[in-house]
C-alpha positions as a Markdown table, in Angstrom:
| # | Residue | x | y | z |
|---|---|---|---|---|
| 1 | Unk | 0.1 | 0.0 | -0.1 |
| 2 | Unk | 2.9 | 2.4 | 0.6 |
| 3 | Unk | 3.7 | 2.0 | -3.0 |
| 4 | Unk | 0.4 | 3.6 | -4.2 |
| 5 | Unk | -1.4 | 6.9 | -3.7 |
| 6 | Unk | -5.1 | 7.6 | -4.3 |
| 7 | Unk | -6.3 | 11.2 | -5.6 |
| 8 | Unk | -9.9 | 12.9 | -5.2 |
| 9 | Unk | -10.5 | 14.7 | -8.8 |
| 10 | Unk | -13.1 | 15.7 | -11.0 |
| 11 | Unk | -15.8 | 16.7 | -8.5 |
| 12 | Unk | -19.1 | 15.8 | -9.6 |
| 13 | Unk | -21.5 | 17.0 | -7.1 |
| 14 | Unk | -21.7 | 14.4 | -4.1 |
| 15 | Unk | -19.1 | 12.4 | -6.1 |
| 16 | Unk | -15.6 | 12.2 | -7.1 |
| 17 | Unk | -13.3 | 10.6 | -9.4 |
| 18 | Unk | -10.7 | 8.3 | -7.5 |
| 19 | Unk | -7.2 | 7.9 | -9.0 |
| 20 | Unk | -4.6 | 5.5 | -7.9 |
| 21 | Unk | -1.0 | 6.2 | -8.7 |
| 22 | Unk | 2.0 | 4.4 | -8.3 |
| 23 | Unk | 3.9 | 6.4 | -5.6 |
| 24 | Unk | 7.2 | 6.0 | -7.4 |
| 25 | Unk | 6.5 | 6.5 | -11.4 |
| 26 | Unk | 3.3 | 8.1 | -10.9 |
| 27 | Unk | 1.6 | 5.6 | -13.5 |
| 28 | Unk | -2.0 | 5.3 | -13.0 |
| 29 | Unk | -2.9 | 1.7 | -11.4 |
| 30 | Unk | -6.8 | 2.4 | -11.5 |
| 31 | Unk | -9.5 | 5.1 | -11.7 |
| 32 | Unk | -13.0 | 4.9 | -10.4 |
| 33 | Unk | -16.2 | 7.3 | -9.3 |
| 34 | Unk | -16.8 | 7.2 | -5.6 |
| 35 | Unk | -20.8 | 6.5 | -7.0 |
| 36 | Unk | -21.6 | 4.8 | -10.3 |
| 37 | Unk | -22.8 | 6.7 | -13.0 |
| 38 | Unk | -26.7 | 7.0 | -14.2 |
| 39 | Unk | -27.2 | 4.6 | -17.0 |
| 40 | Unk | -29.5 | 4.6 | -20.0 |
| 41 | Unk | -28.9 | 8.3 | -20.8 |
| 42 | Unk | -27.5 | 10.0 | -24.0 |
| 43 | Unk | -25.2 | 12.3 | -22.3 |
| 44 | Unk | -21.6 | 12.1 | -23.0 |
| 45 | Unk | -21.0 | 12.7 | -19.3 |
| 46 | Unk | -23.5 | 11.1 | -17.3 |
| 47 | Unk | -24.3 | 12.2 | -13.9 |
| 48 | Unk | -23.7 | 10.3 | -10.9 |
| 49 | Unk | -26.6 | 8.3 | -9.4 |
| 50 | Unk | -26.1 | 10.0 | -5.7 |
| 51 | Unk | -26.7 | 13.5 | -7.3 |
| 52 | Unk | -30.0 | 12.3 | -8.8 |
| 53 | Unk | -30.9 | 10.5 | -5.7 |
| 54 | Unk | -30.0 | 13.8 | -3.6 |
| 55 | Unk | -32.4 | 16.0 | -5.7 |
| 56 | Unk | -35.2 | 13.3 | -5.5 |
| 57 | Unk | -34.9 | 13.2 | -2.1 |
| 58 | Unk | -35.5 | 17.1 | -1.0 |
| 59 | Unk | -38.0 | 17.2 | -3.7 |
| 60 | Unk | -39.8 | 14.6 | -1.9 |
| 61 | Unk | -39.5 | 16.3 | 1.2 |
| 62 | Unk | -40.7 | 19.6 | -0.1 |
| 63 | Unk | -37.2 | 21.3 | -0.5 |
| 64 | Unk | -35.3 | 22.8 | -3.1 |
| 65 | Unk | -31.8 | 23.6 | -4.0 |
| 66 | Unk | -31.7 | 26.4 | -1.1 |
| 67 | Unk | -32.4 | 23.7 | 1.5 |
| 68 | Unk | -29.8 | 21.4 | -0.3 |
| 69 | Unk | -27.1 | 24.3 | -0.2 |
| 70 | Unk | -27.7 | 24.5 | 3.8 |
| 71 | Unk | -27.3 | 20.8 | 4.1 |
| 72 | Unk | -24.2 | 21.0 | 2.4 |
| 73 | Unk | -22.9 | 23.8 | 4.3 |
| 74 | Unk | -23.8 | 21.9 | 7.7 |
| 75 | Unk | -22.1 | 18.6 | 6.7 |
| 76 | Unk | -19.1 | 20.4 | 4.8 |
| 77 | Unk | -20.0 | 19.1 | 1.3 |
| 78 | Unk | -19.8 | 20.7 | -2.3 |
| 79 | Unk | -23.1 | 19.7 | -3.3 |
| 80 | Unk | -24.7 | 20.8 | -6.8 |
| 81 | Unk | -25.0 | 24.0 | -8.7 |
| 82 | Unk | -28.4 | 25.4 | -9.4 |
| 83 | Unk | -28.4 | 24.6 | -13.0 |
| 84 | Unk | -27.4 | 21.0 | -12.3 |
| 85 | Unk | -30.2 | 20.7 | -9.5 |
| 86 | Unk | -32.5 | 22.0 | -12.4 |
| 87 | Unk | -31.4 | 19.4 | -14.8 |
| 88 | Unk | -31.9 | 16.7 | -12.4 |
| 89 | Unk | -35.3 | 17.8 | -11.6 |
| 90 | Unk | -36.3 | 18.0 | -15.4 |
| 91 | Unk | -35.2 | 14.2 | -15.6 |
| 92 | Unk | -37.2 | 13.6 | -12.6 |
| 93 | Unk | -40.1 | 15.3 | -14.0 |
| 94 | Unk | -40.3 | 13.1 | -17.2 |
| 95 | Unk | -39.6 | 9.8 | -15.1 |
| 96 | Unk | -42.6 | 11.1 | -12.9 |
| 97 | Unk | -44.9 | 11.3 | -15.8 |
| 98 | Unk | -44.5 | 7.5 | -16.2 |
| 99 | Unk | -44.8 | 7.1 | -12.3 |
| 100 | Unk | -48.1 | 8.8 | -12.5 |
| 101 | Unk | -49.3 | 6.9 | -15.2 |
| 102 | Unk | -48.5 | 3.6 | -13.4 |
| 103 | Unk | -50.1 | 4.6 | -10.1 |
| 104 | Unk | -53.5 | 6.0 | -11.5 |
| 105 | Unk | -53.8 | 3.2 | -14.2 |
| 106 | Unk | -53.6 | 0.5 | -11.4 |
| 107 | Unk | -56.0 | 2.7 | -9.1 |
| 108 | Unk | -58.7 | 2.9 | -12.0 |
| 109 | Unk | -58.3 | -0.7 | -12.3 |
| 110 | Unk | -58.6 | -1.4 | -8.4 |
| 111 | Unk | -61.9 | 1.1 | -8.5 |
| 112 | Unk | -63.7 | -0.6 | -11.6 |
| 113 | Unk | -63.1 | -4.2 | -10.1 |
| 114 | Unk | -64.7 | -3.0 | -6.7 |
| 115 | Unk | -67.5 | -1.4 | -8.3 |
| 116 | Unk | -67.9 | -4.7 | -10.5 |
| 117 | Unk | -68.1 | -6.8 | -7.4 |
| 118 | Unk | -71.2 | -4.4 | -5.7 |
| 119 | Unk | -72.7 | -4.4 | -9.0 |
| 120 | Unk | -72.5 | -7.3 | -11.2 |
| 121 | Unk | -74.1 | -5.9 | -14.5 |
| 122 | Unk | -71.4 | -3.3 | -14.9 |
| 123 | Unk | -68.8 | -4.8 | -17.6 |
| 124 | Unk | -65.3 | -3.7 | -18.4 |
| 125 | Unk | -66.5 | -1.4 | -21.1 |
| 126 | Unk | -69.1 | 0.6 | -19.6 |
| 127 | Unk | -69.1 | 4.2 | -18.1 |
| 128 | Unk | -69.6 | 3.6 | -14.8 |
| 129 | Unk | -71.4 | 6.4 | -12.6 |
| 130 | Unk | -69.2 | 6.6 | -9.0 |
| 131 | Unk | -69.2 | 9.0 | -6.1 |
| 132 | Unk | -66.1 | 11.2 | -5.5 |
| 133 | Unk | -64.7 | 12.9 | -2.4 |
| 134 | Unk | -63.2 | 16.1 | -3.8 |
| 135 | Unk | -61.1 | 19.1 | -2.0 |
| 136 | Unk | -58.5 | 21.5 | -3.1 |
| 137 | Unk | -55.4 | 22.5 | -1.0 |
| 138 | Unk | -53.1 | 25.4 | -1.4 |
| 139 | Unk | -49.3 | 25.9 | -0.6 |
| 140 | Unk | -50.3 | 28.3 | 1.8 |
| 141 | Unk | -52.9 | 30.3 | 3.7 |
| 142 | Unk | -54.2 | 33.6 | 3.0 |
| 143 | Unk | -55.7 | 33.2 | -0.4 |
| 144 | Unk | -52.3 | 34.5 | -2.1 |
| 145 | Unk | -51.2 | 30.9 | -2.9 |
| 146 | Unk | -49.3 | 30.7 | -6.3 |
| 147 | Unk | -50.1 | 27.0 | -6.4 |
| 148 | Unk | -53.2 | 24.8 | -5.4 |
| 149 | Unk | -53.8 | 21.3 | -6.2 |
| 150 | Unk | -57.4 | 19.6 | -6.6 |
| 151 | Unk | -57.8 | 15.6 | -5.7 |
| 152 | Unk | -60.5 | 13.3 | -6.5 |
| 153 | Unk | -60.9 | 10.2 | -4.0 |
| 154 | Unk | -63.2 | 7.3 | -4.8 |
| 155 | Unk | -65.5 | 6.9 | -1.8 |
| 156 | Unk | -66.0 | 2.9 | -2.1 |
| 157 | Unk | -62.4 | 2.2 | -2.3 |
| 158 | Unk | -60.6 | 5.2 | -0.7 |
| 159 | Unk | -58.0 | 5.3 | -3.7 |
| 160 | Unk | -56.9 | 8.7 | -5.4 |
| 161 | Unk | -58.1 | 8.5 | -9.0 |
| 162 | Unk | -56.9 | 11.6 | -10.4 |
| 163 | Unk | -55.2 | 15.1 | -9.2 |
| 164 | Unk | -54.3 | 18.1 | -10.9 |
| 165 | Unk | -51.7 | 20.9 | -9.9 |
| 166 | Unk | -52.6 | 24.6 | -10.8 |
| 167 | Unk | -50.0 | 27.2 | -11.0 |
| 168 | Unk | -49.9 | 31.0 | -11.4 |
| 169 | Unk | -46.3 | 31.1 | -11.6 |
| 170 | Unk | -43.6 | 30.4 | -14.3 |
| 171 | Unk | -39.8 | 31.0 | -13.4 |
| 172 | Unk | -38.8 | 31.2 | -17.1 |
| 173 | Unk | -41.6 | 33.6 | -18.0 |
| 174 | Unk | -40.7 | 35.9 | -14.9 |
| 175 | Unk | -37.0 | 35.9 | -16.0 |
| 176 | Unk | -37.7 | 36.3 | -19.7 |
| 177 | Unk | -40.2 | 39.5 | -18.9 |
| 178 | Unk | -37.2 | 41.2 | -17.1 |
| 179 | Unk | -35.1 | 41.1 | -20.3 |
| 180 | Unk | -37.6 | 41.8 | -22.8 |
| 181 | Unk | -40.4 | 44.1 | -23.4 |
| 182 | Unk | -43.8 | 42.3 | -22.6 |
| 183 | Unk | -45.6 | 44.6 | -25.4 |
| 184 | Unk | -43.0 | 43.7 | -28.0 |
| 185 | Unk | -43.4 | 41.3 | -30.8 |
| 186 | Unk | -40.3 | 39.3 | -29.9 |
| 187 | Unk | -41.6 | 38.6 | -26.6 |
| 188 | Unk | -45.1 | 37.5 | -28.1 |
| 189 | Unk | -43.4 | 35.1 | -30.4 |
| 190 | Unk | -41.1 | 33.9 | -27.9 |
| 191 | Unk | -44.2 | 33.1 | -25.5 |
| 192 | Unk | -46.2 | 31.4 | -28.0 |
| 193 | Unk | -43.4 | 29.0 | -28.8 |
| 194 | Unk | -42.9 | 28.4 | -25.0 |
| 195 | Unk | -46.6 | 27.9 | -24.4 |
| 196 | Unk | -46.6 | 25.6 | -27.5 |
| 197 | Unk | -43.7 | 23.6 | -26.3 |
| 198 | Unk | -45.5 | 22.5 | -23.2 |
| 199 | Unk | -43.0 | 23.9 | -21.0 |
| 200 | Unk | -44.6 | 26.9 | -19.6 |
| 201 | Unk | -45.5 | 26.0 | -15.5 |
| 202 | Unk | -48.4 | 28.4 | -15.5 |
| 203 | Unk | -51.7 | 27.3 | -16.3 |
| 204 | Unk | -53.9 | 29.1 | -14.3 |
| 205 | Unk | -54.8 | 33.0 | -14.4 |
| 206 | Unk | -57.4 | 34.4 | -11.5 |
| 207 | Unk | -57.6 | 34.2 | -7.7 |
| 208 | Unk | -56.1 | 31.4 | -5.7 |
| 209 | Unk | -59.4 | 30.7 | -4.0 |
| 210 | Unk | -60.9 | 29.9 | -8.0 |
| 211 | Unk | -57.9 | 27.1 | -8.3 |
| 212 | Unk | -60.3 | 24.5 | -6.5 |
| 213 | Unk | -62.9 | 25.3 | -9.1 |
| 214 | Unk | -60.8 | 24.9 | -12.3 |
| 215 | Unk | -59.1 | 22.0 | -10.9 |
| 216 | Unk | -62.4 | 20.2 | -10.5 |
| 217 | Unk | -63.4 | 21.3 | -14.3 |
| 218 | Unk | -60.2 | 19.7 | -15.6 |
| 219 | Unk | -60.5 | 16.3 | -13.2 |
| 220 | Unk | -64.2 | 16.1 | -14.4 |
| 221 | Unk | -63.9 | 16.7 | -17.9 |
| 222 | Unk | -61.2 | 14.2 | -18.6 |
| 223 | Unk | -62.8 | 11.5 | -16.5 |
| 224 | Unk | -64.5 | 9.4 | -18.9 |
| 225 | Unk | -61.4 | 9.9 | -21.3 |
| 226 | Unk | -58.9 | 8.9 | -18.6 |
| 227 | Unk | -60.7 | 6.3 | -16.6 |
| 228 | Unk | -64.1 | 5.6 | -18.3 |
| 229 | Unk | -66.0 | 6.8 | -15.3 |
| 230 | Unk | -68.2 | 9.6 | -14.2 |
| 231 | Unk | -67.9 | 11.4 | -11.0 |
| 232 | Unk | -71.9 | 12.0 | -10.6 |
| 233 | Unk | -71.6 | 12.2 | -6.9 |
| 234 | Unk | -69.6 | 14.9 | -5.0 |
| 235 | Unk | -68.7 | 14.5 | -1.6 |
| 236 | Unk | -67.4 | 17.8 | -0.2 |
| 237 | Unk | -66.6 | 20.2 | 2.9 |
| 238 | Unk | -69.7 | 22.0 | 2.2 |
| 239 | Unk | -68.3 | 24.8 | -0.2 |
| 240 | Unk | -71.0 | 24.8 | -2.9 |
| 241 | Unk | -68.8 | 27.0 | -5.5 |
| 242 | Unk | -67.6 | 24.0 | -7.1 |
| 243 | Unk | -70.6 | 22.0 | -7.5 |
| 244 | Unk | -72.5 | 25.0 | -8.5 |
| 245 | Unk | -69.3 | 25.6 | -11.4 |
| 246 | Unk | -69.8 | 21.8 | -12.7 |
| 247 | Unk | -73.5 | 22.0 | -12.9 |
| 248 | Unk | -73.1 | 25.3 | -15.3 |
| 249 | Unk | -70.8 | 23.4 | -17.3 |
| 250 | Unk | -72.8 | 20.2 | -17.6 |
| 251 | Unk | -69.6 | 18.2 | -18.2 |
| 252 | Unk | -71.5 | 15.3 | -18.9 |
| 253 | Unk | -74.1 | 16.7 | -21.1 |
| 254 | Unk | -78.0 | 17.5 | -20.3 |
| 255 | Unk | -79.6 | 14.7 | -18.2 |
| 256 | Unk | -76.8 | 13.9 | -16.3 |
| 257 | Unk | -76.5 | 16.0 | -13.3 |
| 258 | Unk | -73.8 | 15.9 | -10.4 |
| 259 | Unk | -75.2 | 15.2 | -6.8 |
| 260 | Unk | -73.9 | 17.0 | -4.3 |
| 261 | Unk | -73.4 | 15.5 | -0.5 |
| 262 | Unk | -72.4 | 17.0 | 2.8 |
| 263 | Unk | -69.4 | 15.5 | 4.5 |
| 264 | Unk | -70.9 | 14.8 | 8.0 |
| 265 | Unk | -67.8 | 15.2 | 9.7 |
| 266 | Unk | -67.3 | 19.2 | 8.4 |
| 267 | Unk | -71.1 | 19.6 | 9.0 |
| 268 | Unk | -70.6 | 18.6 | 12.7 |
| 269 | Unk | -67.2 | 20.7 | 12.8 |
| 270 | Unk | -69.1 | 23.9 | 12.0 |
| 271 | Unk | -71.6 | 23.2 | 14.5 |
| 272 | Unk | -68.7 | 23.0 | 17.2 |
| 273 | Unk | -67.0 | 26.0 | 15.9 |
| 274 | Unk | -70.4 | 28.1 | 16.2 |
| 275 | Unk | -71.1 | 27.1 | 19.8 |
| 276 | Unk | -67.3 | 28.2 | 20.6 |
| 277 | Unk | -68.2 | 31.6 | 19.0 |
| 278 | Unk | -71.3 | 32.0 | 20.8 |
| 279 | Unk | -69.9 | 31.3 | 24.3 |
| 280 | Unk | -67.3 | 33.8 | 23.5 |
| 281 | Unk | -69.6 | 36.3 | 22.4 |
| 282 | Unk | -71.6 | 35.9 | 25.6 |
| 283 | Unk | -68.8 | 35.9 | 28.0 |
| 284 | Unk | -68.0 | 39.6 | 26.7 |
| 285 | Unk | -71.3 | 40.7 | 28.1 |
| 286 | Unk | -72.9 | 40.8 | 31.8 |
| 287 | Unk | -74.7 | 37.3 | 31.2 |
| 288 | Unk | -73.1 | 34.1 | 30.2 |
| 289 | Unk | -74.4 | 30.8 | 28.4 |
| 290 | Unk | -71.5 | 28.8 | 29.9 |
| 291 | Unk | -70.6 | 28.0 | 33.3 |
| 292 | Unk | -70.1 | 25.1 | 35.2 |
| 293 | Unk | -73.6 | 24.0 | 36.1 |
| 294 | Unk | -75.8 | 21.3 | 35.1 |
| 295 | Unk | -77.2 | 22.3 | 31.6 |
| 296 | Unk | -74.7 | 25.0 | 30.6 |
| 297 | Unk | -72.9 | 25.0 | 27.7 |
| 298 | Unk | -69.7 | 24.0 | 28.9 |
| 299 | Unk | -66.4 | 23.5 | 27.2 |
| 300 | Unk | -66.8 | 19.7 | 27.9 |
| 301 | Unk | -70.6 | 19.9 | 26.5 |
| 302 | Unk | -69.8 | 21.4 | 23.2 |
| 303 | Unk | -67.8 | 18.3 | 21.8 |
| 304 | Unk | -70.8 | 16.3 | 23.2 |
| 305 | Unk | -73.3 | 18.3 | 21.5 |
| 306 | Unk | -71.0 | 18.1 | 18.3 |
| 307 | Unk | -70.8 | 14.5 | 18.5 |
| 308 | Unk | -74.6 | 13.8 | 19.2 |
| 309 | Unk | -75.1 | 16.1 | 16.3 |
| 310 | Unk | -73.0 | 13.8 | 13.8 |
| 311 | Unk | -74.9 | 10.6 | 15.3 |
| 312 | Unk | -78.2 | 11.7 | 15.0 |
| 313 | Unk | -77.5 | 12.5 | 11.3 |
| 314 | Unk | -75.7 | 9.2 | 10.4 |
| 315 | Unk | -78.3 | 7.1 | 12.3 |
| 316 | Unk | -81.1 | 8.3 | 10.6 |
| 317 | Unk | -80.3 | 8.4 | 7.1 |
| 318 | Unk | -82.2 | 9.2 | 4.6 |
| 319 | Unk | -85.1 | 10.1 | 6.9 |
| 320 | Unk | -85.1 | 14.1 | 7.4 |
| 321 | Unk | -87.8 | 14.1 | 9.8 |
| 322 | Unk | -86.1 | 11.6 | 12.1 |
| 323 | Unk | -83.0 | 13.6 | 12.1 |
| 324 | Unk | -84.6 | 16.6 | 12.9 |
| 325 | Unk | -86.3 | 14.8 | 15.9 |
| 326 | Unk | -82.6 | 13.1 | 17.0 |
| 327 | Unk | -81.2 | 16.3 | 17.0 |
| 328 | Unk | -83.9 | 17.9 | 19.1 |
| 329 | Unk | -83.4 | 15.0 | 21.4 |
| 330 | Unk | -79.9 | 15.6 | 21.8 |
| 331 | Unk | -80.3 | 19.3 | 23.3 |
| 332 | Unk | -83.2 | 17.6 | 25.8 |
| 333 | Unk | -80.7 | 14.8 | 26.7 |
| 334 | Unk | -77.9 | 17.3 | 27.0 |
| 335 | Unk | -80.1 | 19.7 | 29.6 |
| 336 | Unk | -81.4 | 16.6 | 31.6 |
| 337 | Unk | -80.8 | 16.6 | 35.2 |
| 338 | Unk | -82.1 | 14.0 | 37.9 |
| 339 | Unk | -84.5 | 16.5 | 39.2 |
| 340 | Unk | -85.9 | 17.5 | 36.1 |
| 341 | Unk | -85.2 | 14.7 | 33.4 |
| 342 | Unk | -85.8 | 15.3 | 29.5 |
| 343 | Unk | -85.5 | 12.1 | 28.1 |
| 344 | Unk | -88.7 | 12.0 | 26.5 |
| 345 | Unk | -87.6 | 12.4 | 22.7 |
| 346 | Unk | -84.5 | 10.0 | 23.3 |
| 347 | Unk | -84.8 | 6.5 | 21.2 |
| 348 | Unk | -85.7 | 3.4 | 23.5 |
| 349 | Unk | -84.3 | 0.0 | 23.0 |
| 350 | Unk | -80.9 | -0.8 | 21.6 |
| 351 | Unk | -80.5 | 3.1 | 20.6 |
| 352 | Unk | -81.5 | 4.2 | 24.1 |
| 353 | Unk | -79.3 | 7.1 | 25.5 |
| 354 | Unk | -78.7 | 4.8 | 28.5 |
| 355 | Unk | -76.8 | 2.4 | 26.3 |
| 356 | Unk | -74.5 | 5.0 | 24.7 |
| 357 | Unk | -70.8 | 5.3 | 25.8 |
| 358 | Unk | -42.4 | 27.7 | -1.8 |
| 359 | Unk | -42.1 | 25.3 | -4.2 |
| 360 | Unk | -42.6 | 25.3 | -8.1 |
| 361 | Unk | -44.7 | 23.1 | -10.1 |
| 362 | Unk | -42.1 | 20.5 | -11.4 |
| 363 | Unk | -41.2 | 19.8 | -7.6 |
| 364 | Unk | -44.8 | 19.7 | -6.8 |
| 365 | Unk | -45.7 | 17.2 | -9.6 |
| 366 | Unk | -43.1 | 15.0 | -7.9 |
| 367 | Unk | -43.9 | 15.2 | -4.3 |
| 368 | Unk | -47.7 | 14.7 | -5.2 |
| 369 | Unk | -47.2 | 12.0 | -7.3 |
| 370 | Unk | -44.8 | 10.2 | -4.7 |
| 371 | Unk | -47.5 | 11.0 | -1.9 |
| 372 | Unk | -50.5 | 9.7 | -4.1 |
| 373 | Unk | -48.3 | 6.4 | -4.9 |
| 374 | Unk | -47.6 | 6.1 | -1.2 |
| 375 | Unk | -51.0 | 6.5 | -0.2 |
| 376 | Unk | -52.6 | 3.9 | -2.6 |
| 377 | Unk | -50.0 | 1.4 | -2.9 |
| 378 | Unk | -47.5 | 1.7 | 0.1 |
| 379 | Unk | -43.9 | 3.0 | 0.4 |
| 380 | Unk | -42.5 | -0.3 | -0.9 |
| 381 | Unk | -44.5 | -0.3 | -4.1 |
| 382 | Unk | -43.8 | 3.6 | -4.5 |
| 383 | Unk | -40.1 | 2.4 | -4.8 |
| 384 | Unk | -40.7 | -0.4 | -6.9 |
| 385 | Unk | -42.9 | 1.8 | -9.2 |
| 386 | Unk | -40.1 | 4.2 | -9.5 |
| 387 | Unk | -37.4 | 1.3 | -9.8 |
| 388 | Unk | -39.3 | 0.6 | -13.1 |
| 389 | Unk | -39.3 | 3.6 | -14.9 |
| 390 | Unk | -36.1 | 5.4 | -13.2 |
| 391 | Unk | -32.8 | 5.1 | -14.9 |
| 392 | Unk | -31.3 | 5.4 | -11.3 |
| 393 | Unk | -32.0 | 2.1 | -9.2 |
| 394 | Unk | -32.3 | 2.0 | -5.5 |
| 395 | Unk | -30.7 | -0.2 | -3.3 |
| 396 | Unk | -31.8 | -2.8 | -1.1 |
| 397 | Unk | -31.5 | -0.4 | 1.9 |
| 398 | Unk | -34.3 | 1.5 | 0.3 |
| 399 | Unk | -36.7 | -1.2 | 0.3 |
| 400 | Unk | -35.7 | -2.1 | 3.6 |
| 401 | Unk | -36.8 | 1.1 | 4.8 |
| 402 | Unk | -39.7 | 1.1 | 2.8 |
| 403 | Unk | -40.8 | -2.4 | 4.2 |
| 404 | Unk | -40.5 | -0.8 | 8.0 |
| 405 | Unk | -42.5 | 2.2 | 7.0 |
| 406 | Unk | -45.2 | 0.2 | 5.6 |
| 407 | Unk | -45.0 | -2.0 | 8.5 |
| 408 | Unk | -45.3 | 0.9 | 10.8 |
| 409 | Unk | -48.3 | 2.9 | 9.0 |
| 410 | Unk | -50.1 | -0.5 | 9.2 |
| 411 | Unk | -49.5 | -0.7 | 13.1 |
| 412 | Unk | -50.4 | 2.9 | 13.3 |
| 413 | Unk | -53.5 | 2.3 | 11.4 |
| 414 | Unk | -54.4 | -0.7 | 13.7 |
| 415 | Unk | -53.8 | 1.7 | 16.8 |
| 416 | Unk | -55.9 | 4.7 | 15.4 |
| 417 | Unk | -58.8 | 2.6 | 15.1 |
| 418 | Unk | -58.5 | 1.0 | 18.7 |
| 419 | Unk | -61.0 | 2.2 | 21.2 |
| 420 | Unk | -58.3 | 3.2 | 23.9 |
| 421 | Unk | -56.9 | 5.5 | 21.1 |
| 422 | Unk | -60.3 | 6.9 | 20.3 |
| 423 | Unk | -60.9 | 7.6 | 24.0 |
| 424 | Unk | -57.7 | 9.1 | 24.3 |
| 425 | Unk | -58.3 | 11.5 | 21.4 |
| 426 | Unk | -61.6 | 12.8 | 23.0 |
| 427 | Unk | -59.9 | 13.4 | 26.2 |
| 428 | Unk | -57.3 | 15.3 | 24.6 |
| 429 | Unk | -59.7 | 17.1 | 22.3 |
| 430 | Unk | -61.7 | 18.2 | 25.3 |
| 431 | Unk | -58.8 | 19.4 | 27.3 |
| 432 | Unk | -57.8 | 21.6 | 24.4 |
| 433 | Unk | -61.3 | 23.1 | 24.1 |
| 434 | Unk | -61.2 | 23.7 | 28.1 |
| 435 | Unk | -58.0 | 25.6 | 27.4 |
| 436 | Unk | -59.2 | 27.8 | 25.0 |
| 437 | Unk | -62.5 | 28.5 | 26.7 |
| 438 | Unk | -61.1 | 29.2 | 29.7 |
| 439 | Unk | -58.5 | 31.5 | 28.2 |
| 440 | Unk | -61.0 | 33.7 | 26.4 |
| 441 | Unk | -63.2 | 33.6 | 29.6 |
| 442 | Unk | -60.1 | 35.5 | 31.5 |
| 443 | Unk | -59.4 | 37.9 | 28.7 |
| 444 | Unk | -63.3 | 38.8 | 28.7 |
| 445 | Unk | -63.2 | 39.2 | 32.3 |
| 446 | Unk | -60.0 | 41.5 | 32.2 |
| 447 | Unk | -61.1 | 43.7 | 29.7 |
| 448 | Unk | -64.5 | 44.1 | 31.9 |
| 449 | Unk | -62.8 | 45.0 | 35.0 |
| 450 | Unk | -60.0 | 47.2 | 33.6 |
| 451 | Unk | -61.2 | 48.3 | 30.4 |
| 452 | Unk | -59.4 | 48.7 | 27.3 |
| 453 | Unk | -56.0 | 50.8 | 27.9 |
| 454 | Unk | -55.9 | 53.9 | 26.0 |
| 455 | Unk | -52.7 | 54.9 | 23.9 |
| 456 | Unk | -51.7 | 58.3 | 23.4 |
């Protein structure tokens, strides 16, 4: 070993070229990279696997080049330049399109099989009507987000069938606008070619709130072409704008309406929020509907009424009159005392009350596809799917971690459905509500006693 020496040359991001030379005559004995090169690439200088993996890791975590730079500074590594990061990201985006196609195609097949098991009259070629849960989310709050996401989830299987990312921003357009006059013919010609090439990241103009409606329009319009299904039942969070927009468009033609159903959990949540607001408003006056005595609207009573309201709806579907009667019965039941029992409206028998106990679009596409794949199929399947289309193959260590994550997810799912866990969550929710109402009460008392401070 004393007759040879090793040199680290040609740094390539997180990898180096190692040259082994004879110590005496300086002859090159061997040379290799610290990490293998990416295969199946047309580049004359293919990048190293570790660089592609690092970019994929940071993008999957929702981070970008800036976060990678901070990581490299802390670890004392060279890292990647911004152009190199973006070139890897473009390759990942191309691979991500194939992953997305595989994942959604598998979901479409699974959903169709599930509906065919429920209804034997459905054939493989039929356009079937299914119920979907739809919701939108944004990169940040405040109705100023540049990016939005809309997803449709099959109610029967719980699988994500499709999603669409909306973007109000394109970094290339912004940089070009600073170099060219937007009103010039040169810019208009460039912009048209930029759009025609399909590389512009901006696909939406309008308010951030309208992204949810536009994403729904895209998803519903392509549902028959994509998976031979109609989304004829819309389960949403109570916002009627999306449903109204789809009805106006008549995406499936005249005579085929899209029915809207309310999410019971969202309805019950609004009831609880409304009761908390009422308690806060009354505590700012001389009177109060709260307190600790029996029958008062206490912090512990609000979650109970919220759950009673939800159960009254679920237990009496689809009879509206029975729902109404059960909701009024919960109010009487909550105010009932031993001296003044109010259980005349409570159900009897088994249901008796006595029996109850800043990213940009390319990064976002990779991250969302990875999240949907892992949600539908698991972490190990996500890795396997990417191995099928990627030029960078993952090591057995990645599969080992994936198996461990899948096992932990199944254990967490089993725990979260246990009665002990549900009881613990109820206690935690009650303690949070008590703390919030208590703070509001003390603040109101302080204002009534001292008044508002006057500032000069």
